[in-house]
Coordinates of C-alpha atoms in Angstrom, one line a residue:
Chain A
X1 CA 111.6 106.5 71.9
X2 CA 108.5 105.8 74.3
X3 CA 108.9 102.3 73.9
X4 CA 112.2 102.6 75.5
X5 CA 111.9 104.6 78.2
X6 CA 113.6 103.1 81.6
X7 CA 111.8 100.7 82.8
X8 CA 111.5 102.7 86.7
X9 CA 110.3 105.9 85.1
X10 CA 107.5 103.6 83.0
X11 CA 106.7 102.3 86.3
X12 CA 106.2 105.8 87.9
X13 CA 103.8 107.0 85.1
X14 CA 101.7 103.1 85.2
X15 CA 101.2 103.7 89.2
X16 CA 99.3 106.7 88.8
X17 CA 96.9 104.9 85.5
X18 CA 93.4 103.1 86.8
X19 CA 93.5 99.6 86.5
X20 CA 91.6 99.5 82.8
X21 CA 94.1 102.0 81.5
X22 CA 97.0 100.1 82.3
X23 CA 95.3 97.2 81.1
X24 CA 95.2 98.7 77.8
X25 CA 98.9 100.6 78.3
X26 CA 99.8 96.5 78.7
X27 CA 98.9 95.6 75.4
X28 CA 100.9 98.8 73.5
X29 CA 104.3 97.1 73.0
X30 CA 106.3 94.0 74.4
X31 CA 108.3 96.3 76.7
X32 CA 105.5 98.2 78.5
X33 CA 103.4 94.9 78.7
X34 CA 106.1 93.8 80.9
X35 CA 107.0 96.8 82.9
X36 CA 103.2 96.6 83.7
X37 CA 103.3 93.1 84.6
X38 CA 105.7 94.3 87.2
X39 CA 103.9 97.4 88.5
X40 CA 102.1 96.8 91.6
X41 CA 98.9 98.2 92.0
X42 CA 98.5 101.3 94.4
X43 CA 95.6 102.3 96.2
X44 CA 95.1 105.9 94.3
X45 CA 92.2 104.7 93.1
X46 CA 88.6 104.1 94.2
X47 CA 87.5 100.4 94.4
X48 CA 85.6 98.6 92.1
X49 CA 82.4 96.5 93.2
X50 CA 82.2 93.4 92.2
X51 CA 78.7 91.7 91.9
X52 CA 78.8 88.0 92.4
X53 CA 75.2 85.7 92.2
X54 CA 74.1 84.5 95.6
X55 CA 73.4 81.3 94.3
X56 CA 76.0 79.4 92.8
X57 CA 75.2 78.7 89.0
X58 CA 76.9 76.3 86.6
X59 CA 79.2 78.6 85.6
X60 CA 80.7 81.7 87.8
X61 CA 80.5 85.1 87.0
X62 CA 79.7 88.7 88.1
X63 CA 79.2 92.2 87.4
X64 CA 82.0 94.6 87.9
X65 CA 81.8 98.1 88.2
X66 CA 84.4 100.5 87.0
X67 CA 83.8 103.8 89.7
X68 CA 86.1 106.4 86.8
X69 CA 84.0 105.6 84.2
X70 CA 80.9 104.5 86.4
X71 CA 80.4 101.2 83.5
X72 CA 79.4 97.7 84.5
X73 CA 81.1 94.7 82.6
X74 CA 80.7 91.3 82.7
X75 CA 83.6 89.3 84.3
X76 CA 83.7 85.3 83.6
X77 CA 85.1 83.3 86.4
X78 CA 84.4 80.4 85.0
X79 CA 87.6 79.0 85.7
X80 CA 86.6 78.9 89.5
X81 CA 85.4 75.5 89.9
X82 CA 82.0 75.4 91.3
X83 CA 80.1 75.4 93.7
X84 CA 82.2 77.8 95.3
X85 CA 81.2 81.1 97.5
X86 CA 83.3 84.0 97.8
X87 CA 84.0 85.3 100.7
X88 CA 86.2 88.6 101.1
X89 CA 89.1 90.1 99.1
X90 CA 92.8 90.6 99.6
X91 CA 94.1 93.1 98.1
X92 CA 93.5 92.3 94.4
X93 CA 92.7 88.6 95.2
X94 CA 88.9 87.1 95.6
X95 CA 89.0 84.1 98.3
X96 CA 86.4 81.4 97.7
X97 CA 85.6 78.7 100.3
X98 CA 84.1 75.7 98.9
X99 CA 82.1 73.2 100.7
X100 CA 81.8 69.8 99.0
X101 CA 83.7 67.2 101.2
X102 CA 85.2 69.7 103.8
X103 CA 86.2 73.2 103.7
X104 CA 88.3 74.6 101.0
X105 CA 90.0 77.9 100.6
X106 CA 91.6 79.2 97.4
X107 CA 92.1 82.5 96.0
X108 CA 92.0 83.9 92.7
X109 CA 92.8 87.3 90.9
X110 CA 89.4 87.7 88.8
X111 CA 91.0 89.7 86.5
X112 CA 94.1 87.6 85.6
X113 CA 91.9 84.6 85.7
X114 CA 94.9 82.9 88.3
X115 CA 93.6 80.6 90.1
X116 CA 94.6 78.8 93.6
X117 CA 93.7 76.4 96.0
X118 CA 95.2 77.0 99.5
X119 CA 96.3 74.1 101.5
X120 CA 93.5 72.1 102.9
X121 CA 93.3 73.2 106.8
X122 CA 95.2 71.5 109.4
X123 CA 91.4 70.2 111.2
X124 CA 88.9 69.7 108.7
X125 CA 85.9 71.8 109.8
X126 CA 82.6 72.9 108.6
X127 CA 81.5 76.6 109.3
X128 CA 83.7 78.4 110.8
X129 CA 84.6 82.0 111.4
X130 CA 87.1 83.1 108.5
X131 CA 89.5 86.1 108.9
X132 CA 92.0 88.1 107.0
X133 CA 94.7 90.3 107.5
X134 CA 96.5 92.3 104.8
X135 CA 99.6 92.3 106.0
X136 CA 101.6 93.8 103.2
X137 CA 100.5 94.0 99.4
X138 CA 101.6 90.6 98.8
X139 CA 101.3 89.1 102.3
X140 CA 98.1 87.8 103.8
X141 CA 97.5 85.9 106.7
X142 CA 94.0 83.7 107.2
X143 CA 92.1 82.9 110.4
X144 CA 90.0 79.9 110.9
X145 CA 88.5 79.7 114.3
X146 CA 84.8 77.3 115.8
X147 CA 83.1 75.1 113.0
X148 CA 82.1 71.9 113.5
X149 CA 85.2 69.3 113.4
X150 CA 84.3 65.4 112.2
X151 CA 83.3 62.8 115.1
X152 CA 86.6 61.0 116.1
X153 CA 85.5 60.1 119.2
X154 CA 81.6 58.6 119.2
X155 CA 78.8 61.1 119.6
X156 CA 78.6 62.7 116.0
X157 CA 80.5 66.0 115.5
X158 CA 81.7 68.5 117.9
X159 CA 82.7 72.1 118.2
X160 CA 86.5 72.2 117.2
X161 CA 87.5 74.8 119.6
X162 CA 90.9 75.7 117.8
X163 CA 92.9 78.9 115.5
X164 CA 94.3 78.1 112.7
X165 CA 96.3 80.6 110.7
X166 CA 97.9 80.3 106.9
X167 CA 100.6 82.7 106.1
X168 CA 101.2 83.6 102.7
X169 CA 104.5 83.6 102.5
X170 CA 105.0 79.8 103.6
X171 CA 101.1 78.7 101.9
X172 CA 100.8 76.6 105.1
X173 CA 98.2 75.9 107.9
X174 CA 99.4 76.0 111.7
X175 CA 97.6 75.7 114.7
X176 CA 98.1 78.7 116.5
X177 CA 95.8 78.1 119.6
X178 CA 92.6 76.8 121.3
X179 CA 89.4 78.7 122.1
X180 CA 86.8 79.0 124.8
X181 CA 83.6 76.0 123.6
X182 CA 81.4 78.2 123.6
X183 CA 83.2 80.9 121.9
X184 CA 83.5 78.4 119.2
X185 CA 80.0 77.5 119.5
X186 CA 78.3 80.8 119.0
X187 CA 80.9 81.7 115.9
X188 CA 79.7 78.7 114.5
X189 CA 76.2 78.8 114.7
X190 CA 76.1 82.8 113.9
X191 CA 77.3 82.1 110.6
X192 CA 79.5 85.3 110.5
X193 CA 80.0 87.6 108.1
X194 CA 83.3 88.6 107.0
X195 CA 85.5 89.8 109.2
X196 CA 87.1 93.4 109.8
X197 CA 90.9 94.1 110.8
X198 CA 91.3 96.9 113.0
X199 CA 94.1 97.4 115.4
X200 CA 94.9 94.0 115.9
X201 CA 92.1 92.2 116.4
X202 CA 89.8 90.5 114.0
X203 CA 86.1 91.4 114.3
X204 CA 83.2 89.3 113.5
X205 CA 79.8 90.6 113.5
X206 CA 76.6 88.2 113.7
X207 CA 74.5 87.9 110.6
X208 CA 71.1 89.0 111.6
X209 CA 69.7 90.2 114.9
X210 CA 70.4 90.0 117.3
X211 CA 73.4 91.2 116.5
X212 CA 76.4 91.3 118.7
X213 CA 80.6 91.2 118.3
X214 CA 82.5 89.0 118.6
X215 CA 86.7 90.1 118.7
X216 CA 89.8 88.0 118.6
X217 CA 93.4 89.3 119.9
X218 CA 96.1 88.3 117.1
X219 CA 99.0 88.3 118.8
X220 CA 97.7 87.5 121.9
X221 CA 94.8 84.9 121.3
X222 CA 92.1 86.6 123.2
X223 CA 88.4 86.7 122.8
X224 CA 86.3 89.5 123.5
X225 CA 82.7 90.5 122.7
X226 CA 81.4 93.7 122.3
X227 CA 77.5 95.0 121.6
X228 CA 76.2 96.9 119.1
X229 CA 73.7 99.9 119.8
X230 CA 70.3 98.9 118.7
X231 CA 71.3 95.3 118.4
X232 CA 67.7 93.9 119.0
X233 CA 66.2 96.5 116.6
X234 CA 68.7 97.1 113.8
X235 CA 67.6 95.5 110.1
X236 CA 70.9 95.2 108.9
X237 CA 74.3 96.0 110.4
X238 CA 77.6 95.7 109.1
X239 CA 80.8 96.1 109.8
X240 CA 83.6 98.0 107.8
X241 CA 87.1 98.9 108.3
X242 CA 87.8 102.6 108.3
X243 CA 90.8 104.8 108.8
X244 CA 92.2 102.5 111.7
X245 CA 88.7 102.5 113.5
X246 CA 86.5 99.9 113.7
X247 CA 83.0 101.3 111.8
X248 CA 79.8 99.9 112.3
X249 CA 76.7 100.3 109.7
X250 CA 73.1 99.6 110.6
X251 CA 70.0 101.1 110.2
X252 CA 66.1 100.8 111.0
X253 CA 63.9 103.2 110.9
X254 CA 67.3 105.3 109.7
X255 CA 70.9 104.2 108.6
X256 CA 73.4 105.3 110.7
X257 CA 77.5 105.3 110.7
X258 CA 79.0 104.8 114.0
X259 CA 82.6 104.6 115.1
X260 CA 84.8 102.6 118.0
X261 CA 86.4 104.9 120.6
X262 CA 88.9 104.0 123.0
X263 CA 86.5 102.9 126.0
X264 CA 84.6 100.1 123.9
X265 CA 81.6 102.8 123.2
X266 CA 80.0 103.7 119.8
X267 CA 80.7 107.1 118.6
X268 CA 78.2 108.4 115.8
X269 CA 79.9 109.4 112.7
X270 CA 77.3 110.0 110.2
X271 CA 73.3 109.4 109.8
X272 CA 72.2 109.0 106.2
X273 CA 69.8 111.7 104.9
X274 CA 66.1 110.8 104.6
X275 CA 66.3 111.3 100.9
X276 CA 69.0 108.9 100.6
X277 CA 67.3 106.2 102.1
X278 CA 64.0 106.8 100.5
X279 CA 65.2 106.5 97.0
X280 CA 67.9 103.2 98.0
X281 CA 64.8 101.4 99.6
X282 CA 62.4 102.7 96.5
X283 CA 59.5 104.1 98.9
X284 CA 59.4 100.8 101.0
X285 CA 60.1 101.1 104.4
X286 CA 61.8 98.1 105.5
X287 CA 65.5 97.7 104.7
X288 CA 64.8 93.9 103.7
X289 CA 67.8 92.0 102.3
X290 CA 70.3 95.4 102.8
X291 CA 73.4 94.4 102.8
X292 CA 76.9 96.3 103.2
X293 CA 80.3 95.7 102.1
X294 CA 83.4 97.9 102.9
X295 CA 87.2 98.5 102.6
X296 CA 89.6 101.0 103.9
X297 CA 88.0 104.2 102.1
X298 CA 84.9 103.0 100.9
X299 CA 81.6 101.2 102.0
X300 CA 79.0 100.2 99.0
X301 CA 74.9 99.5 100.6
X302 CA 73.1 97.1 98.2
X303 CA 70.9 94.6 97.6
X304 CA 70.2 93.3 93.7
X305 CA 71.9 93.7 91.1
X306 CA 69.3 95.6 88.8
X307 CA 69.0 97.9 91.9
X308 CA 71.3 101.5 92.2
X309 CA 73.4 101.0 94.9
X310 CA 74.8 103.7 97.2
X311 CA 78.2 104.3 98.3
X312 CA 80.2 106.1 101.1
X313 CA 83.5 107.2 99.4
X314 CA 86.9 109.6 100.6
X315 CA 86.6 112.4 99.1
X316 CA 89.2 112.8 96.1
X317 CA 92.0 115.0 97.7
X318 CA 90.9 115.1 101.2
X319 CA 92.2 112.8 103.9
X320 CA 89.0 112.7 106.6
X321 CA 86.0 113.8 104.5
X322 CA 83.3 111.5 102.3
X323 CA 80.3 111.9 100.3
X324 CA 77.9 109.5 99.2
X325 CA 77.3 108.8 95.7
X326 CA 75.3 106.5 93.8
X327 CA 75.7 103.2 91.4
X328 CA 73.6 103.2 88.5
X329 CA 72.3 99.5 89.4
X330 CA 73.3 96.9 86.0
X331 CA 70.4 96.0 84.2
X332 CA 71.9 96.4 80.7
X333 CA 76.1 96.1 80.1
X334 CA 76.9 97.4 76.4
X335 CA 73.1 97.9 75.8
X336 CA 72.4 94.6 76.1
X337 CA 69.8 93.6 78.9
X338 CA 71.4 91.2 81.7
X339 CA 70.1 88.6 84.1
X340 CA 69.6 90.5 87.9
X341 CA 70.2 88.5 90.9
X342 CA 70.5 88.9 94.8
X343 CA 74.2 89.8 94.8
X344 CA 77.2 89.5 97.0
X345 CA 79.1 92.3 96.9
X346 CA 82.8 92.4 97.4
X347 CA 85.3 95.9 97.0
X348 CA 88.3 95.2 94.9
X349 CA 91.5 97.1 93.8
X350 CA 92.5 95.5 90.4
X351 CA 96.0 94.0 90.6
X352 CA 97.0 92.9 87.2
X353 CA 100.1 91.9 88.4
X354 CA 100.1 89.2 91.5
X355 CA 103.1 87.4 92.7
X356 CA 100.9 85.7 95.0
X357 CA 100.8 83.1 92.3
Chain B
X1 CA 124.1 110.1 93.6
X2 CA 125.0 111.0 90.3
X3 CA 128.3 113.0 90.0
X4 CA 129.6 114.5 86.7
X5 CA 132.7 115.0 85.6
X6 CA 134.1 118.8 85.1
X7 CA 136.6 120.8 83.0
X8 CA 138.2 123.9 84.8
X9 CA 138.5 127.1 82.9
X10 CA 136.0 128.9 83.4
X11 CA 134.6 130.4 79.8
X12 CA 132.8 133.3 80.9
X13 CA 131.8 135.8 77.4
X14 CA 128.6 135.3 77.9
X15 CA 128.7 136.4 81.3
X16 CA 129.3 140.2 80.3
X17 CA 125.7 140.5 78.6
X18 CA 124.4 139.7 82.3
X19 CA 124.0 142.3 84.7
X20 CA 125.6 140.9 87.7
X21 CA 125.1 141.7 90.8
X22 CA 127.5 140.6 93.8
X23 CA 124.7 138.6 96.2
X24 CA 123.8 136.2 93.2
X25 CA 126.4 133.3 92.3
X26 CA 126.2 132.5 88.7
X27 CA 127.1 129.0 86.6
X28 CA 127.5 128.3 83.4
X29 CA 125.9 124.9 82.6
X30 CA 126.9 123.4 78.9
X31 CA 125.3 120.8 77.4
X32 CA 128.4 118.9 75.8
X33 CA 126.0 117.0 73.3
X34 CA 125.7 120.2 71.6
X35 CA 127.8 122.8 73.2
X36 CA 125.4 125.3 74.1
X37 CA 125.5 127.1 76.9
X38 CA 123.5 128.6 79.4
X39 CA 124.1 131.1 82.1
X40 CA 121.8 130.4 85.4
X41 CA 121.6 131.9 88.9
X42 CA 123.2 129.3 91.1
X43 CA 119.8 129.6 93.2
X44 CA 117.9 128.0 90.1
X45 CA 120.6 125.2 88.9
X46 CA 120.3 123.9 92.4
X47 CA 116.9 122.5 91.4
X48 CA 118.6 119.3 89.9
X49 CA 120.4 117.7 92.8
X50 CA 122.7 116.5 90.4
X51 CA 124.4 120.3 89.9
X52 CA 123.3 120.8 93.7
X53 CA 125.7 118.3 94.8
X54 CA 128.7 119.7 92.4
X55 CA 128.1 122.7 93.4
X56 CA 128.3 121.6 97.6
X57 CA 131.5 120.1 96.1
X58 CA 133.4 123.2 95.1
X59 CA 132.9 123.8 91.6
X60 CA 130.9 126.6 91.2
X61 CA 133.1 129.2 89.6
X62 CA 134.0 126.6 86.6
X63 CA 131.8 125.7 83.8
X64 CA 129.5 122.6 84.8
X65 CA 129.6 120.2 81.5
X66 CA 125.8 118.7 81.6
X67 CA 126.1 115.1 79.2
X68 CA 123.1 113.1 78.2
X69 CA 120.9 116.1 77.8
X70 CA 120.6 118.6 74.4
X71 CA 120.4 122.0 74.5
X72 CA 116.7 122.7 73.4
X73 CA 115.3 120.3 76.4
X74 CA 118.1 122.0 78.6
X75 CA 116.7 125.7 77.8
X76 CA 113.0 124.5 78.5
X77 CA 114.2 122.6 81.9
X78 CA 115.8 126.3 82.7
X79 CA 113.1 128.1 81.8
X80 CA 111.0 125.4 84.3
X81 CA 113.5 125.9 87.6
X82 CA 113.2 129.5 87.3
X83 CA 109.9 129.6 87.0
X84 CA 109.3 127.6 90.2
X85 CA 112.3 129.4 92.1
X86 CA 110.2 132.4 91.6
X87 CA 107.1 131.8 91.6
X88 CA 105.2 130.4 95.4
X89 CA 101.9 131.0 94.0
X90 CA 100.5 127.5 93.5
X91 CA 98.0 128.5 91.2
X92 CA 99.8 130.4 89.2
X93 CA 102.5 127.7 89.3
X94 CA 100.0 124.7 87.8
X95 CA 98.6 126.9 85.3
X96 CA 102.5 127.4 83.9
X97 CA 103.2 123.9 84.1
X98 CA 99.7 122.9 82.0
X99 CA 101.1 125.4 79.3
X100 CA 104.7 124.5 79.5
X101 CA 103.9 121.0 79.2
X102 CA 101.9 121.2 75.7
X103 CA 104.6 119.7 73.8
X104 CA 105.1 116.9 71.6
X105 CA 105.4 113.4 72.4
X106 CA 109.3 113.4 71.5
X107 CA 110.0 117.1 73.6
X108 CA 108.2 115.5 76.4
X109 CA 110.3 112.0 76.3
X110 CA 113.5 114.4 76.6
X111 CA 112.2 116.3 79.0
X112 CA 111.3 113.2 80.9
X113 CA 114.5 111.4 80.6
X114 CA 116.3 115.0 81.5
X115 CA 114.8 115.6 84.3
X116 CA 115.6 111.9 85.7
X117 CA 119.0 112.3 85.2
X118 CA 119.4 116.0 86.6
X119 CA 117.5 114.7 89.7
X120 CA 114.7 117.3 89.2
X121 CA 112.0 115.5 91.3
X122 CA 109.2 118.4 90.9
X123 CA 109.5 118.6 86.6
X124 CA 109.8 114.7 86.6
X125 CA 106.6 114.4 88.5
X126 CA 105.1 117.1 86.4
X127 CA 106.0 114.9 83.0
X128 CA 104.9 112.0 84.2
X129 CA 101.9 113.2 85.4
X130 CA 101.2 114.6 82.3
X131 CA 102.1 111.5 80.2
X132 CA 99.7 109.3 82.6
X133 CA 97.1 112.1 81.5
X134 CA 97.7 111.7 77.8
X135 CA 97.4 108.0 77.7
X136 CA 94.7 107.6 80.5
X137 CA 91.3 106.4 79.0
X138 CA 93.0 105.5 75.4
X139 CA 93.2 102.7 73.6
X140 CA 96.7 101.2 72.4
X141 CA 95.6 101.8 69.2
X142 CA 95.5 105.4 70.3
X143 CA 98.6 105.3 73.0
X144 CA 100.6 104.2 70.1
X145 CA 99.7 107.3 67.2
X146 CA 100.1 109.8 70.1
X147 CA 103.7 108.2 71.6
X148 CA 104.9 107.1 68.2
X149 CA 105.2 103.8 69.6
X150 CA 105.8 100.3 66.9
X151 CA 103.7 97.5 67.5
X152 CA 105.5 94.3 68.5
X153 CA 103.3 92.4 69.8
X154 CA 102.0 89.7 67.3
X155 CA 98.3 89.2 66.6
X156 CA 97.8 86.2 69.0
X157 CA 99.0 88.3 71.7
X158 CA 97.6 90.9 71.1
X159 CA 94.0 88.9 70.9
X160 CA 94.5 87.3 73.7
X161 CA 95.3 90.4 75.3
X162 CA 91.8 91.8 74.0
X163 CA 89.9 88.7 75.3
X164 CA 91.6 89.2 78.6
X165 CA 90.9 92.6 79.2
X166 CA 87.2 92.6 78.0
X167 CA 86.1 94.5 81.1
X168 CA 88.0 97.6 80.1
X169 CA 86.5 98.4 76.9
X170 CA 83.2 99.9 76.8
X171 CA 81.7 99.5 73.3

């Protein structure tokens, strides 16, 4: 009976499973292993943090943390060939940029173990700015702006002062438009963190103080810079996409929450509790290596892997409101002890199934 | 849009047991599988859009032949659209629905595959809701004894499956 239910009503009951349970509900019978196959993941569901080593080993891994059952596991990627960094996420996709000859993109789904490379870009560059826009759940669009392009003409390497932008849907490079120098110079030489999507324009905040914006236009290839309030002072700032606003993260001797309004100005959302900070930082003061990661609905503040971790979540059922609530940092997974290392931290949604490949 | 096909003589002994009174249309739905019938106020038939749409058609005074669906999952799916056609209290309503629902895996498919076809959104969503319950946190070992489900998978598959999915199990 079950096993032949219609195929659109098994898909109505898989969209509302986390990502673990449908992995299971995949491996039930033939016919629901490939109804789930075809189910595309939906966002009901919290993220899951992935824990990826700093520094690249032999062999990639990470931790990944189920937020339903609040349990680390180990996840191989072993089949991302090293060295490799990761980046950012797409959807349920992880993309790596690799940096042996010159830069490489590729994307994989960690769970899947699918692997890609993307085309190589259309001007070979070192360090730029990278960007991503979510476009639908299967469509993504990259942004490559700045770096540092090889010497053609004599005088050693330059700053390439061009956009480039892949498309999904095609899986090609195209040049898309040129830059201001020293646009491209700063991006470059800031070494930006991953970027934010909010309303159009890709945001790129430095990577340690001062720190300062910088913006880039889509659809209309324009640059603009904004500051950030305590720019000089802040340890750590961040910067998070959030219910169509930009959101900015930072702290010293607090951590505060602050918001984009319409006029360019900072708008404080939320200022974490003095208990909250204590027991992140241990009793230390400074915020040392703090480091932030966010996606729509969810920001994660960490900084090793042994070490709880503290997130900013929607509240289950209610549109505007969140809570903070703690990760149990991964020092043991199935009571065995693991290895702790500085971590990058990326927020995923699962996908177990992705067209993209 | 689903649209069934109807007889047209009315059969209407049943209807004399029912006190009627003259603001509230009455249809008889039969469930040709088995041909039972049941006698519903027009207000709660016109949960399903299926009968909605027959009955925006014209046939309202005739007997609405309901295929595809026995009579024991018909009389539950009744007793459901009555329920919610009287009831606002929302409450009240999820605490019915949490009993109503505690039935076996085989009641529950009916119901499910019912309710689809009768275009019941509100029971449909309640089933599956409740299925995705059942099965949420189990194993397929599990998924399988409560849904009665064979295995066909082979044992490399299933294996490879396993190796796969190592970061959903937790022992």
């Amino acid at each position: 009976m079950w096993r032949n239910l219609p195929s659109d009503l098994l898909a109505n009951i898989f969209s509302i499973l986390s990502p673990d349970s449908l992995a299971r509900a995949m491996t039930v019978c033939r016919e629901w292993h490939k109804c789930a196959k075809c189910t595309p993941s939906r966002l009901r569901h919290p993220a899951w943090l992935l824990a990826l080593p700093c520094h690249t080993r032999s062999s990639l891994f990470c931790y990944v943390h189920n937020p339903t059952l609040q349990t680390w596991h180990m996840l191989s990627l072993s089949f991302v060939p090293t060295p490799s960094k990761a980046i950012a996420t797409i959807n349920g996709l992880v993309l790596f940029k690799s940096t042996t000859i010159a830069l490489q993109l590729s994307v994989c789904n960690p769970f899947t173990r699918q692997f890609k490379y993307l085309p190589l870009l259309c001007i070979a560059r070192t360090n730029p700015a990278i960007g991503v826009v979510e476009v639908g759940s299967n469509h993504f669009m990259i942004y490559v702006a700045g770096g540092m392009s090889d010497a053609s003409k004599a005088g050693g390497a330059t700053y390439e002062p061009t956009v480039e932008m892949y498309d999904s849907q095609f899986d090609t490079w195209e040049i898309i438009g040129t830059m201001p120098v020293e646009i491209a110079v700063r991006l470059t030489v800031w070494s930006p963190n991953e970027s934010v999507y909010s309303n159009g324009v890709l945001y790129w905040i430095t990577s340690a103080r001062a720190y300062s914006i910088m913006g880039f236009q889509v659809q209309t290839n324009r640059w603009r810079e904004l500051s950030v309030p305590m720019g000089d002072t802040l340890e750590f700032a961040s910067l998070i996409p959030r219910s169509g606003k930009l959101t900015l993260v930072g702290g010293n001797v607090d951590a505060w929450i602050w918001e984009l309004g319409v006029e360019d100005d900072w708008c404080l959302v939320e200022k974490m509790g003095l208990d909250l900070k204590t027991r992140f930082l241990g009793g230390k003061e400074s915020w040392g290596c703090t480091k932030c990661v966010g996606v729509e609905g969810e920001m994660c503040l960490y900084k090793e892997s042994g070490l709880d971790m503290l997130a900013w979540r929607k509240v289950v059922g209610e549109c505007s409101k969140r809570e903070w609530c703690w990760i149990k940092g991964c020092s043991t997974i199935k009571d065995k002890q693991v290895p702790k290392f500085t971590t990058k931290g990326l927020l995923i949604h699962p996908n177990l199934s992705s067209p993209v490949f | 849009m689903k649209k069934l096909k109807f007889i047209g003589n009315p059969l209407l002994q049943s209807r004399e047991k029912i006190n009627m009174s003259s603001d509230k249309k009455w249809l008889t739905l039969k469930t040709t599988e088995d041909n039972e019938e049941f006698v519903v106020e027009e207000s709660v038939a016109i949960m399903s859009n299926v009968i909605k749409n027959m009955v925006e058609d014209g046939c309202a005074s005739s007997v609405i032949p309901v295929p595809r669906v026995k009579g024991n999952a018909m009389g539950k799916i009744i007793e459901f659209c009555k329920k919610h056609t009287e009831e606002s209290d929302e409450k009240v309503l999820k605490e019915f629905d949490a009993e109503f629902l505690n039935l076996g895996p085989d009641a529950l498919y009916d119901l499910m595959v019912s309710a689809n076809f009768l275009e019941i959104k509100v029971l449909l969503d309640s089933v599956t809701t409740k299925v995705a319950d059942m099965i949420k946190g189990k194993s397929s070992e599990e998924i399988r004894n409560i849904l009665k489900i064979e295995n066909d998978l082979s044992a490399e598959e299933i294996e490879e499956s396993r190796r796969e999915n190592c970061w959903t199990r937790q022992e």
